[in-house]
Amino acid sequence: MDTQKIVAEIDAEISRLQQVKALLTGTSTTENRNAGRSSVAGSSGKKRTLSAEARERIAAAQRARWAKSKKAVKRAARHTSAVPARKKAATANPAVKSAKKRTVSPEARARMAAGQTARWAKVKKAGKKAARGAATSPAERAAIPAKGARKSVPAKKARSAERANAPNTKASVAPPAPATPATVVS
C-alpha cells in the first residue's frame, strides 16, 4: 500500500470520529473552531474603530486596575515597613523631599576629577602603545612620540606661526571708558 493512501484513510477515520464525538457531546467542532476572531484573510479589510463610549469604558477599567494595584502596593508597604515614623513623615511630603538636595563637597569633586584624568591618561597611553606597536618601519616608530617625550622646538614655532597667520575669529571688545569722578559743588 502507498503511504499517501494510508494517511488519507487515517484522516477520514479521524473526521468520522470527531463527528461522532460532536453528536454525543452536543457540540460541533466546526463551531468551536470559528468561535474566536475571524482570520485576517476572511476579513473585509475594513479598519475597525471603537466608539467614544467604548474607549471611555476601557480607560475607566484600566484606571480602576491601576488604582487597585497601587492600593495593594501601599497596603503592603504599610504593613512591612520598619521605617521610624519620623522618617515616614519626611518622605511622605514631597515638598520636604525636594528641599533636601544632596551636594558634593569641593574635595570630593577634586578627587573625582583627578580620577577621571588618570583614567583618560591610561586610555591615551594604551592608544599610543598600540600605535607604536602597529608601526612597522623604524622611521614610523620614530615619528610617534615616546612616553614623556617633548615636542620639538621647530614644531612649536610652526604652530605659533600658523596661529599668527590664522584669522582672528574672536570679536574684539573695546575696554570700558574710565569713569570720571563726580565733582561736588558746594
Short mmCIF file of N, CA and C in Angstrom, two decimals:
data_model
loop_
_atom_site.label_atom_id
_atom_site.label_comp_id
_atom_site.label_asym_id
_atom_site.label_seq_id
_atom_site.Cartn_x
_atom_site.Cartn_y
_atom_site.Cartn_z
N MET A 1 0.83 -1.20 0.00
CA MET A 1 0.00 0.00 0.00
C MET A 1 0.86 1.25 0.00
N ASP A 2 0.34 2.26 -0.62
CA ASP A 2 1.03 3.55 -0.70
C ASP A 2 0.83 4.32 0.61
N THR A 3 1.87 5.02 1.10
CA THR A 3 1.77 5.75 2.37
C THR A 3 0.76 6.89 2.29
N GLN A 4 0.65 7.51 1.15
CA GLN A 4 -0.33 8.59 1.00
C GLN A 4 -1.75 8.06 1.15
N LYS A 5 -1.98 6.88 0.65
CA LYS A 5 -3.30 6.28 0.75
C LYS A 5 -3.62 5.97 2.22
N ILE A 6 -2.60 5.50 2.96
CA ILE A 6 -2.79 5.18 4.38
C ILE A 6 -3.12 6.45 5.16
N VAL A 7 -2.39 7.52 4.88
CA VAL A 7 -2.62 8.79 5.57
C VAL A 7 -4.02 9.32 5.27
N ALA A 8 -4.47 9.18 4.03
CA ALA A 8 -5.80 9.65 3.67
C ALA A 8 -6.87 8.86 4.42
N GLU A 9 -6.70 7.56 4.57
CA GLU A 9 -7.67 6.75 5.31
C GLU A 9 -7.70 7.13 6.79
N ILE A 10 -6.50 7.41 7.36
CA ILE A 10 -6.44 7.83 8.77
C ILE A 10 -7.17 9.16 8.96
N ASP A 11 -6.95 10.10 8.04
CA ASP A 11 -7.63 11.40 8.13
C ASP A 11 -9.15 11.23 8.04
N ALA A 12 -9.60 10.36 7.16
CA ALA A 12 -11.04 10.12 7.02
C ALA A 12 -11.60 9.52 8.30
N GLU A 13 -10.87 8.57 8.92
CA GLU A 13 -11.33 7.96 10.17
C GLU A 13 -11.37 8.99 11.29
N ILE A 14 -10.37 9.88 11.35
CA ILE A 14 -10.35 10.93 12.38
C ILE A 14 -11.55 11.86 12.23
N SER A 15 -11.86 12.26 11.02
CA SER A 15 -13.01 13.16 10.82
C SER A 15 -14.31 12.47 11.20
N ARG A 16 -14.46 11.15 10.90
CA ARG A 16 -15.67 10.43 11.30
C ARG A 16 -15.78 10.36 12.82
N LEU A 17 -14.65 10.10 13.50
CA LEU A 17 -14.66 10.03 14.97
C LEU A 17 -15.00 11.40 15.58
N GLN A 18 -14.51 12.47 15.00
CA GLN A 18 -14.84 13.81 15.51
C GLN A 18 -16.32 14.12 15.36
N GLN A 19 -16.92 13.67 14.23
CA GLN A 19 -18.35 13.89 14.04
C GLN A 19 -19.16 13.10 15.06
N VAL A 20 -18.75 11.88 15.34
CA VAL A 20 -19.44 11.06 16.34
C VAL A 20 -19.33 11.70 17.71
N LYS A 21 -18.15 12.19 18.04
CA LYS A 21 -17.94 12.86 19.33
C LYS A 21 -18.83 14.09 19.45
N ALA A 22 -18.93 14.87 18.36
CA ALA A 22 -19.76 16.07 18.38
C ALA A 22 -21.22 15.71 18.59
N LEU A 23 -21.67 14.64 17.98
CA LEU A 23 -23.06 14.22 18.17
C LEU A 23 -23.31 13.79 19.60
N LEU A 24 -22.35 13.08 20.20
CA LEU A 24 -22.53 12.60 21.57
C LEU A 24 -22.47 13.73 22.59
N THR A 25 -21.59 14.70 22.39
CA THR A 25 -21.45 15.80 23.36
C THR A 25 -22.41 16.94 23.08
N GLY A 26 -22.94 17.00 21.91
CA GLY A 26 -23.90 18.04 21.57
C GLY A 26 -23.25 19.31 21.05
N THR A 27 -21.96 19.31 20.77
CA THR A 27 -21.29 20.49 20.21
C THR A 27 -20.65 20.11 18.89
N SER A 28 -20.56 21.09 18.06
CA SER A 28 -19.95 20.86 16.75
C SER A 28 -18.53 21.38 16.78
N THR A 29 -17.60 20.62 16.21
CA THR A 29 -16.20 21.04 16.21
C THR A 29 -15.99 22.20 15.26
N THR A 30 -16.79 22.29 14.22
CA THR A 30 -16.62 23.41 13.30
C THR A 30 -17.05 24.70 13.94
N GLU A 31 -18.05 24.66 14.82
CA GLU A 31 -18.48 25.88 15.51
C GLU A 31 -17.40 26.35 16.47
N ASN A 32 -16.74 25.40 17.15
CA ASN A 32 -15.70 25.76 18.10
C ASN A 32 -14.49 26.37 17.41
N ARG A 33 -14.19 25.88 16.24
CA ARG A 33 -13.03 26.41 15.53
C ARG A 33 -13.25 27.86 15.11
N ASN A 34 -14.46 28.22 14.77
CA ASN A 34 -14.75 29.57 14.30
C ASN A 34 -15.26 30.49 15.39
N ALA A 35 -15.19 30.05 16.64
CA ALA A 35 -15.76 30.84 17.72
C ALA A 35 -14.96 32.10 18.01
N GLY A 36 -13.67 32.11 17.72
CA GLY A 36 -12.82 33.27 18.02
C GLY A 36 -12.97 34.35 16.98
N ARG A 37 -11.96 35.19 16.92
CA ARG A 37 -11.97 36.27 15.92
C ARG A 37 -11.83 35.70 14.53
N SER A 38 -12.31 36.44 13.56
CA SER A 38 -12.19 35.98 12.19
C SER A 38 -10.75 36.16 11.73
N SER A 39 -10.35 35.36 10.79
CA SER A 39 -8.97 35.43 10.30
C SER A 39 -8.79 36.69 9.47
N VAL A 40 -7.53 37.06 9.28
CA VAL A 40 -7.23 38.27 8.52
C VAL A 40 -7.66 38.10 7.07
N ALA A 41 -7.46 36.90 6.54
CA ALA A 41 -7.83 36.67 5.14
C ALA A 41 -9.34 36.76 4.96
N GLY A 42 -10.12 36.35 5.97
CA GLY A 42 -11.57 36.37 5.85
C GLY A 42 -12.19 37.72 6.12
N SER A 43 -11.41 38.66 6.66
CA SER A 43 -11.99 39.98 6.97
C SER A 43 -12.15 40.80 5.70
N SER A 44 -12.98 41.79 5.80
CA SER A 44 -13.26 42.60 4.61
C SER A 44 -12.17 43.63 4.36
N GLY A 45 -11.17 43.74 5.25
CA GLY A 45 -10.10 44.70 5.05
C GLY A 45 -10.43 46.06 5.61
N LYS A 46 -11.60 46.21 6.19
CA LYS A 46 -12.03 47.47 6.75
C LYS A 46 -11.43 47.65 8.14
N LYS A 47 -10.99 48.85 8.46
CA LYS A 47 -10.40 49.10 9.77
C LYS A 47 -11.53 49.26 10.78
N ARG A 48 -11.38 48.55 11.92
CA ARG A 48 -12.40 48.64 12.96
C ARG A 48 -12.08 49.80 13.87
N THR A 49 -13.09 50.55 14.23
CA THR A 49 -12.89 51.67 15.15
C THR A 49 -13.81 51.49 16.35
N LEU A 50 -13.37 52.04 17.47
CA LEU A 50 -14.16 51.98 18.69
C LEU A 50 -14.92 53.29 18.85
N SER A 51 -16.07 53.18 19.44
CA SER A 51 -16.83 54.40 19.71
C SER A 51 -16.20 55.11 20.91
N ALA A 52 -16.56 56.36 21.11
CA ALA A 52 -16.04 57.13 22.23
C ALA A 52 -16.46 56.50 23.55
N GLU A 53 -17.66 56.00 23.62
CA GLU A 53 -18.14 55.36 24.85
C GLU A 53 -17.34 54.11 25.17
N ALA A 54 -17.03 53.32 24.14
CA ALA A 54 -16.26 52.09 24.35
C ALA A 54 -14.85 52.42 24.82
N ARG A 55 -14.24 53.45 24.20
CA ARG A 55 -12.90 53.86 24.63
C ARG A 55 -12.90 54.33 26.07
N GLU A 56 -13.94 55.08 26.46
CA GLU A 56 -14.05 55.57 27.83
C GLU A 56 -14.23 54.42 28.82
N ARG A 57 -15.03 53.43 28.45
CA ARG A 57 -15.20 52.26 29.33
C ARG A 57 -13.88 51.53 29.53
N ILE A 58 -13.13 51.36 28.44
CA ILE A 58 -11.84 50.68 28.53
C ILE A 58 -10.89 51.49 29.41
N ALA A 59 -10.86 52.81 29.22
CA ALA A 59 -9.97 53.67 30.01
C ALA A 59 -10.35 53.63 31.48
N ALA A 60 -11.65 53.66 31.77
CA ALA A 60 -12.10 53.62 33.16
C ALA A 60 -11.72 52.29 33.81
N ALA A 61 -11.85 51.20 33.08
CA ALA A 61 -11.47 49.90 33.61
C ALA A 61 -9.98 49.84 33.90
N GLN A 62 -9.17 50.44 33.00
CA GLN A 62 -7.72 50.44 33.22
C GLN A 62 -7.35 51.30 34.43
N ARG A 63 -8.01 52.45 34.58
CA ARG A 63 -7.75 53.30 35.75
C ARG A 63 -8.10 52.57 37.04
N ALA A 64 -9.18 51.82 37.01
CA ALA A 64 -9.58 51.05 38.19
C ALA A 64 -8.55 49.98 38.51
N ARG A 65 -8.01 49.31 37.47
CA ARG A 65 -6.98 48.29 37.70
C ARG A 65 -5.73 48.92 38.31
N TRP A 66 -5.33 50.09 37.80
CA TRP A 66 -4.14 50.75 38.34
C TRP A 66 -4.37 51.18 39.78
N ALA A 67 -5.53 51.72 40.07
CA ALA A 67 -5.83 52.15 41.44
C ALA A 67 -5.78 50.95 42.38
N LYS A 68 -6.33 49.84 41.94
CA LYS A 68 -6.33 48.64 42.77
C LYS A 68 -4.90 48.16 43.04
N SER A 69 -4.06 48.15 42.01
CA SER A 69 -2.69 47.68 42.20
C SER A 69 -1.90 48.64 43.08
N LYS A 70 -2.11 49.96 42.91
CA LYS A 70 -1.40 50.93 43.75
C LYS A 70 -1.83 50.81 45.21
N LYS A 71 -3.12 50.57 45.41
CA LYS A 71 -3.64 50.40 46.77
C LYS A 71 -3.00 49.19 47.43
N ALA A 72 -2.86 48.11 46.67
CA ALA A 72 -2.25 46.90 47.21
C ALA A 72 -0.79 47.13 47.56
N VAL A 73 -0.08 47.88 46.73
CA VAL A 73 1.33 48.18 47.00
C VAL A 73 1.46 49.03 48.26
N LYS A 74 0.60 50.04 48.40
CA LYS A 74 0.64 50.89 49.59
C LYS A 74 0.33 50.08 50.84
N ARG A 75 -0.65 49.20 50.74
CA ARG A 75 -1.03 48.38 51.89
C ARG A 75 0.14 47.49 52.29
N ALA A 76 0.80 46.88 51.31
CA ALA A 76 1.93 46.00 51.60
C ALA A 76 3.08 46.79 52.20
N ALA A 77 3.32 47.98 51.70
CA ALA A 77 4.41 48.81 52.22
C ALA A 77 4.11 49.25 53.64
N ARG A 78 2.88 49.53 53.92
CA ARG A 78 2.49 49.99 55.27
C ARG A 78 2.68 48.86 56.29
N HIS A 79 2.38 47.63 55.91
CA HIS A 79 2.47 46.51 56.85
C HIS A 79 3.88 45.98 57.01
N THR A 80 4.72 46.11 55.98
CA THR A 80 6.06 45.54 56.05
C THR A 80 7.13 46.57 56.36
N SER A 81 6.78 47.84 56.40
CA SER A 81 7.78 48.89 56.60
C SER A 81 8.26 48.92 58.03
N ALA A 82 9.59 49.00 58.20
CA ALA A 82 10.17 49.11 59.53
C ALA A 82 10.81 50.48 59.71
N VAL A 83 10.42 51.46 58.90
CA VAL A 83 10.97 52.80 58.96
C VAL A 83 10.32 53.55 60.12
N PRO A 84 11.10 54.28 60.91
CA PRO A 84 10.51 55.04 62.01
C PRO A 84 9.51 56.08 61.51
N ALA A 85 8.59 56.47 62.38
CA ALA A 85 7.53 57.40 62.00
C ALA A 85 8.10 58.74 61.57
N ARG A 86 9.20 59.17 62.16
CA ARG A 86 9.80 60.46 61.80
C ARG A 86 10.25 60.45 60.34
N LYS A 87 10.88 59.35 59.91
CA LYS A 87 11.33 59.26 58.53
C LYS A 87 10.15 59.13 57.58
N LYS A 88 9.09 58.41 58.00
CA LYS A 88 7.91 58.29 57.16
C LYS A 88 7.31 59.65 56.87
N ALA A 89 7.22 60.49 57.88
CA ALA A 89 6.64 61.82 57.71
C ALA A 89 7.49 62.66 56.78
N ALA A 90 8.80 62.51 56.84
CA ALA A 90 9.69 63.29 55.99
C ALA A 90 9.56 62.87 54.53
N THR A 91 9.40 61.57 54.27
CA THR A 91 9.31 61.11 52.88
C THR A 91 7.90 61.23 52.33
N ALA A 92 6.91 61.34 53.19
CA ALA A 92 5.53 61.42 52.71
C ALA A 92 5.26 62.76 52.05
N ASN A 93 5.88 63.81 52.53
CA ASN A 93 5.64 65.14 51.99
C ASN A 93 6.63 65.42 50.86
N PRO A 94 6.17 65.59 49.62
CA PRO A 94 7.10 65.81 48.52
C PRO A 94 7.85 67.13 48.63
N ALA A 95 7.27 68.13 49.28
CA ALA A 95 7.95 69.42 49.42
C ALA A 95 9.19 69.26 50.29
N VAL A 96 9.09 68.46 51.33
CA VAL A 96 10.23 68.22 52.20
C VAL A 96 11.28 67.41 51.46
N LYS A 97 10.81 66.47 50.66
CA LYS A 97 11.71 65.59 49.92
C LYS A 97 12.58 66.40 48.96
N SER A 98 12.00 67.35 48.24
CA SER A 98 12.75 68.11 47.26
C SER A 98 13.61 69.19 47.91
N ALA A 99 13.31 69.57 49.16
CA ALA A 99 14.09 70.60 49.82
C ALA A 99 15.47 70.09 50.20
N LYS A 100 15.60 68.79 50.50
CA LYS A 100 16.89 68.23 50.85
C LYS A 100 17.62 67.84 49.58
N LYS A 101 18.51 68.69 49.13
CA LYS A 101 19.26 68.40 47.92
C LYS A 101 20.68 68.05 48.31
N ARG A 102 21.14 66.91 47.83
CA ARG A 102 22.49 66.49 48.17
C ARG A 102 23.49 67.18 47.27
N THR A 103 24.59 67.62 47.85
CA THR A 103 25.64 68.26 47.07
C THR A 103 26.95 67.53 47.33
N VAL A 104 27.87 67.70 46.41
CA VAL A 104 29.18 67.08 46.53
C VAL A 104 30.16 68.14 47.01
N SER A 105 30.98 67.78 47.99
CA SER A 105 31.93 68.74 48.53
C SER A 105 33.01 69.05 47.50
N PRO A 106 33.66 70.19 47.61
CA PRO A 106 34.74 70.53 46.66
C PRO A 106 35.87 69.51 46.69
N GLU A 107 36.18 68.96 47.87
CA GLU A 107 37.24 67.95 47.95
C GLU A 107 36.86 66.70 47.17
N ALA A 108 35.60 66.28 47.30
CA ALA A 108 35.14 65.10 46.57
C ALA A 108 35.14 65.35 45.08
N ARG A 109 34.75 66.56 44.67
CA ARG A 109 34.79 66.90 43.24
C ARG A 109 36.22 66.83 42.71
N ALA A 110 37.18 67.34 43.50
CA ALA A 110 38.58 67.32 43.08
C ALA A 110 39.07 65.87 42.95
N ARG A 111 38.66 65.01 43.89
CA ARG A 111 39.06 63.60 43.82
C ARG A 111 38.47 62.94 42.57
N MET A 112 37.21 63.25 42.28
CA MET A 112 36.57 62.66 41.09
C MET A 112 37.27 63.14 39.82
N ALA A 113 37.61 64.42 39.77
CA ALA A 113 38.27 64.97 38.58
C ALA A 113 39.64 64.34 38.40
N ALA A 114 40.39 64.16 39.50
CA ALA A 114 41.71 63.55 39.42
C ALA A 114 41.60 62.11 38.93
N GLY A 115 40.61 61.39 39.43
CA GLY A 115 40.41 60.01 39.00
C GLY A 115 40.08 59.92 37.53
N GLN A 116 39.23 60.82 37.06
CA GLN A 116 38.86 60.81 35.65
C GLN A 116 40.05 61.17 34.77
N THR A 117 40.87 62.12 35.22
CA THR A 117 42.07 62.49 34.47
C THR A 117 43.01 61.29 34.37
N ALA A 118 43.17 60.56 35.48
CA ALA A 118 44.04 59.38 35.46
C ALA A 118 43.50 58.31 34.52
N ARG A 119 42.16 58.13 34.50
CA ARG A 119 41.58 57.12 33.61
C ARG A 119 41.82 57.49 32.14
N TRP A 120 41.63 58.77 31.81
CA TRP A 120 41.85 59.19 30.43
C TRP A 120 43.31 59.07 30.04
N ALA A 121 44.22 59.38 30.96
CA ALA A 121 45.65 59.24 30.67
C ALA A 121 45.99 57.79 30.37
N LYS A 122 45.39 56.87 31.12
CA LYS A 122 45.61 55.44 30.90
C LYS A 122 45.12 55.03 29.51
N VAL A 123 43.95 55.54 29.12
CA VAL A 123 43.41 55.21 27.81
C VAL A 123 44.30 55.75 26.70
N LYS A 124 44.76 56.99 26.86
CA LYS A 124 45.63 57.58 25.83
C LYS A 124 46.95 56.83 25.74
N LYS A 125 47.48 56.42 26.87
CA LYS A 125 48.75 55.68 26.89
C LYS A 125 48.59 54.35 26.16
N ALA A 126 47.48 53.68 26.39
CA ALA A 126 47.23 52.41 25.70
C ALA A 126 47.10 52.63 24.21
N GLY A 127 46.48 53.73 23.81
CA GLY A 127 46.35 54.03 22.38
C GLY A 127 47.69 54.30 21.73
N LYS A 128 48.57 55.02 22.43
CA LYS A 128 49.90 55.30 21.88
C LYS A 128 50.72 54.02 21.77
N LYS A 129 50.60 53.14 22.79
CA LYS A 129 51.33 51.87 22.73
C LYS A 129 50.87 51.06 21.53
N ALA A 130 49.57 51.04 21.31
CA ALA A 130 49.03 50.28 20.18
C ALA A 130 49.52 50.87 18.87
N ALA A 131 49.58 52.21 18.79
CA ALA A 131 50.04 52.86 17.57
C ALA A 131 51.52 52.57 17.33
N ARG A 132 52.31 52.58 18.41
CA ARG A 132 53.74 52.29 18.26
C ARG A 132 53.95 50.84 17.86
N GLY A 133 53.13 49.94 18.38
CA GLY A 133 53.25 48.53 18.03
C GLY A 133 52.82 48.26 16.60
N ALA A 134 51.88 49.05 16.09
CA ALA A 134 51.38 48.86 14.73
C ALA A 134 52.35 49.41 13.69
N ALA A 135 53.19 50.36 14.07
CA ALA A 135 54.15 50.93 13.13
C ALA A 135 55.16 49.85 12.76
N THR A 136 55.43 49.71 11.45
CA THR A 136 56.28 48.62 11.00
C THR A 136 57.73 49.05 10.82
N SER A 137 57.95 50.19 10.25
CA SER A 137 59.34 50.60 9.98
C SER A 137 59.88 51.43 11.14
N PRO A 138 61.20 51.46 11.31
CA PRO A 138 61.79 52.28 12.37
C PRO A 138 61.48 53.76 12.19
N ALA A 139 61.32 54.22 10.96
CA ALA A 139 61.02 55.63 10.71
C ALA A 139 59.62 55.96 11.22
N GLU A 140 58.66 55.04 11.02
CA GLU A 140 57.31 55.26 11.52
C GLU A 140 57.29 55.28 13.03
N ARG A 141 58.06 54.37 13.66
CA ARG A 141 58.11 54.34 15.12
C ARG A 141 58.72 55.61 15.67
N ALA A 142 59.72 56.14 15.00
CA ALA A 142 60.38 57.35 15.47
C ALA A 142 59.46 58.56 15.37
N ALA A 143 58.52 58.52 14.41
CA ALA A 143 57.60 59.65 14.23
C ALA A 143 56.59 59.74 15.36
N ILE A 144 56.33 58.63 16.05
CA ILE A 144 55.37 58.62 17.16
C ILE A 144 56.12 58.97 18.43
N PRO A 145 55.70 59.99 19.17
CA PRO A 145 56.45 60.39 20.37
C PRO A 145 56.37 59.31 21.44
N ALA A 146 57.49 59.08 22.10
CA ALA A 146 57.55 58.10 23.18
C ALA A 146 56.99 58.71 24.45
N LYS A 147 56.92 57.89 25.49
CA LYS A 147 56.38 58.34 26.78
C LYS A 147 57.28 59.44 27.33
N GLY A 148 56.69 60.55 27.69
CA GLY A 148 57.42 61.65 28.30
C GLY A 148 58.20 62.48 27.29
N ALA A 149 58.11 62.17 26.01
CA ALA A 149 58.86 62.93 25.01
C ALA A 149 58.22 64.29 24.81
N ARG A 150 59.05 65.30 24.66
CA ARG A 150 58.55 66.65 24.43
C ARG A 150 58.55 66.94 22.94
N LYS A 151 57.70 67.87 22.55
CA LYS A 151 57.64 68.24 21.14
C LYS A 151 58.85 69.09 20.81
N SER A 152 59.30 68.96 19.60
CA SER A 152 60.49 69.70 19.19
C SER A 152 60.19 71.18 19.07
N VAL A 153 61.22 71.99 19.18
CA VAL A 153 61.08 73.44 19.10
C VAL A 153 60.60 73.88 17.73
N PRO A 154 61.08 73.30 16.61
CA PRO A 154 60.56 73.73 15.31
C PRO A 154 59.06 73.50 15.17
N ALA A 155 58.56 72.43 15.77
CA ALA A 155 57.12 72.16 15.69
C ALA A 155 56.35 73.24 16.44
N LYS A 156 56.88 73.67 17.59
CA LYS A 156 56.22 74.72 18.35
C LYS A 156 56.23 76.03 17.57
N LYS A 157 57.35 76.33 16.93
CA LYS A 157 57.44 77.58 16.16
C LYS A 157 56.48 77.54 14.97
N ALA A 158 56.38 76.38 14.33
CA ALA A 158 55.48 76.26 13.18
C ALA A 158 54.04 76.46 13.62
N ARG A 159 53.68 75.92 14.78
CA ARG A 159 52.33 76.08 15.28
C ARG A 159 52.03 77.53 15.63
N SER A 160 52.99 78.21 16.24
CA SER A 160 52.76 79.61 16.59
C SER A 160 52.67 80.46 15.34
N ALA A 161 53.41 80.10 14.29
CA ALA A 161 53.32 80.84 13.03
C ALA A 161 51.94 80.64 12.40
N GLU A 162 51.41 79.41 12.49
CA GLU A 162 50.07 79.15 11.95
C GLU A 162 49.04 79.99 12.68
N ARG A 163 49.20 80.08 13.98
CA ARG A 163 48.24 80.87 14.77
C ARG A 163 48.33 82.35 14.41
N ALA A 164 49.52 82.83 14.14
CA ALA A 164 49.69 84.24 13.80
C ALA A 164 49.04 84.55 12.46
N ASN A 165 49.12 83.59 11.50
CA ASN A 165 48.55 83.82 10.17
C ASN A 165 47.05 83.54 10.12
N ALA A 166 46.53 82.83 11.10
CA ALA A 166 45.11 82.49 11.09
C ALA A 166 44.28 83.73 11.37
N PRO A 167 43.10 83.82 10.74
CA PRO A 167 42.24 84.99 11.00
C PRO A 167 41.70 84.93 12.43
N ASN A 168 41.58 86.09 13.00
CA ASN A 168 41.09 86.19 14.37
C ASN A 168 39.57 86.11 14.34
N THR A 169 39.03 85.06 14.90
CA THR A 169 37.58 84.87 14.87
C THR A 169 36.90 85.52 16.06
N LYS A 170 37.69 85.85 17.07
CA LYS A 170 37.08 86.48 18.24
C LYS A 170 36.84 87.96 17.95
N ALA A 171 35.69 88.43 18.35
CA ALA A 171 35.37 89.85 18.17
C ALA A 171 36.10 90.63 19.26
N SER A 172 36.77 91.66 18.83
CA SER A 172 37.50 92.47 19.82
C SER A 172 36.51 93.36 20.55
N VAL A 173 36.72 93.45 21.82
CA VAL A 173 35.84 94.26 22.65
C VAL A 173 36.64 95.44 23.16
N ALA A 174 36.10 96.63 22.96
CA ALA A 174 36.81 97.84 23.41
C ALA A 174 36.74 97.91 24.92
N PRO A 175 37.84 98.30 25.57
CA PRO A 175 37.80 98.41 27.03
C PRO A 175 36.84 99.52 27.44
N PRO A 176 36.22 99.37 28.58
CA PRO A 176 35.26 100.40 29.02
C PRO A 176 35.98 101.71 29.30
N ALA A 177 35.28 102.79 29.04
CA ALA A 177 35.86 104.11 29.27
C ALA A 177 36.00 104.33 30.78
N PRO A 178 37.10 104.95 31.18
CA PRO A 178 37.28 105.18 32.62
C PRO A 178 36.21 106.14 33.15
N ALA A 179 35.78 105.83 34.33
CA ALA A 179 34.74 106.65 34.94
C ALA A 179 35.35 107.94 35.46
N THR A 180 34.65 109.02 35.20
CA THR A 180 35.16 110.32 35.69
C THR A 180 34.62 110.57 37.08
N PRO A 181 35.47 111.04 37.96
CA PRO A 181 34.97 111.29 39.31
C PRO A 181 33.95 112.42 39.32
N ALA A 182 32.95 112.26 40.14
CA ALA A 182 31.89 113.25 40.24
C ALA A 182 32.42 114.45 41.06
N THR A 183 32.14 115.62 40.56
CA THR A 183 32.57 116.81 41.30
C THR A 183 31.45 117.29 42.17
N VAL A 184 31.81 117.66 43.36
CA VAL A 184 30.82 118.10 44.33
C VAL A 184 30.84 119.62 44.34
N VAL A 185 29.69 120.23 44.10
CA VAL A 185 29.58 121.68 44.10
C VAL A 185 28.94 122.09 45.41
N SER A 186 29.66 122.98 46.12
CA SER A 186 29.08 123.44 47.36
C SER A 186 28.75 124.89 47.34
#
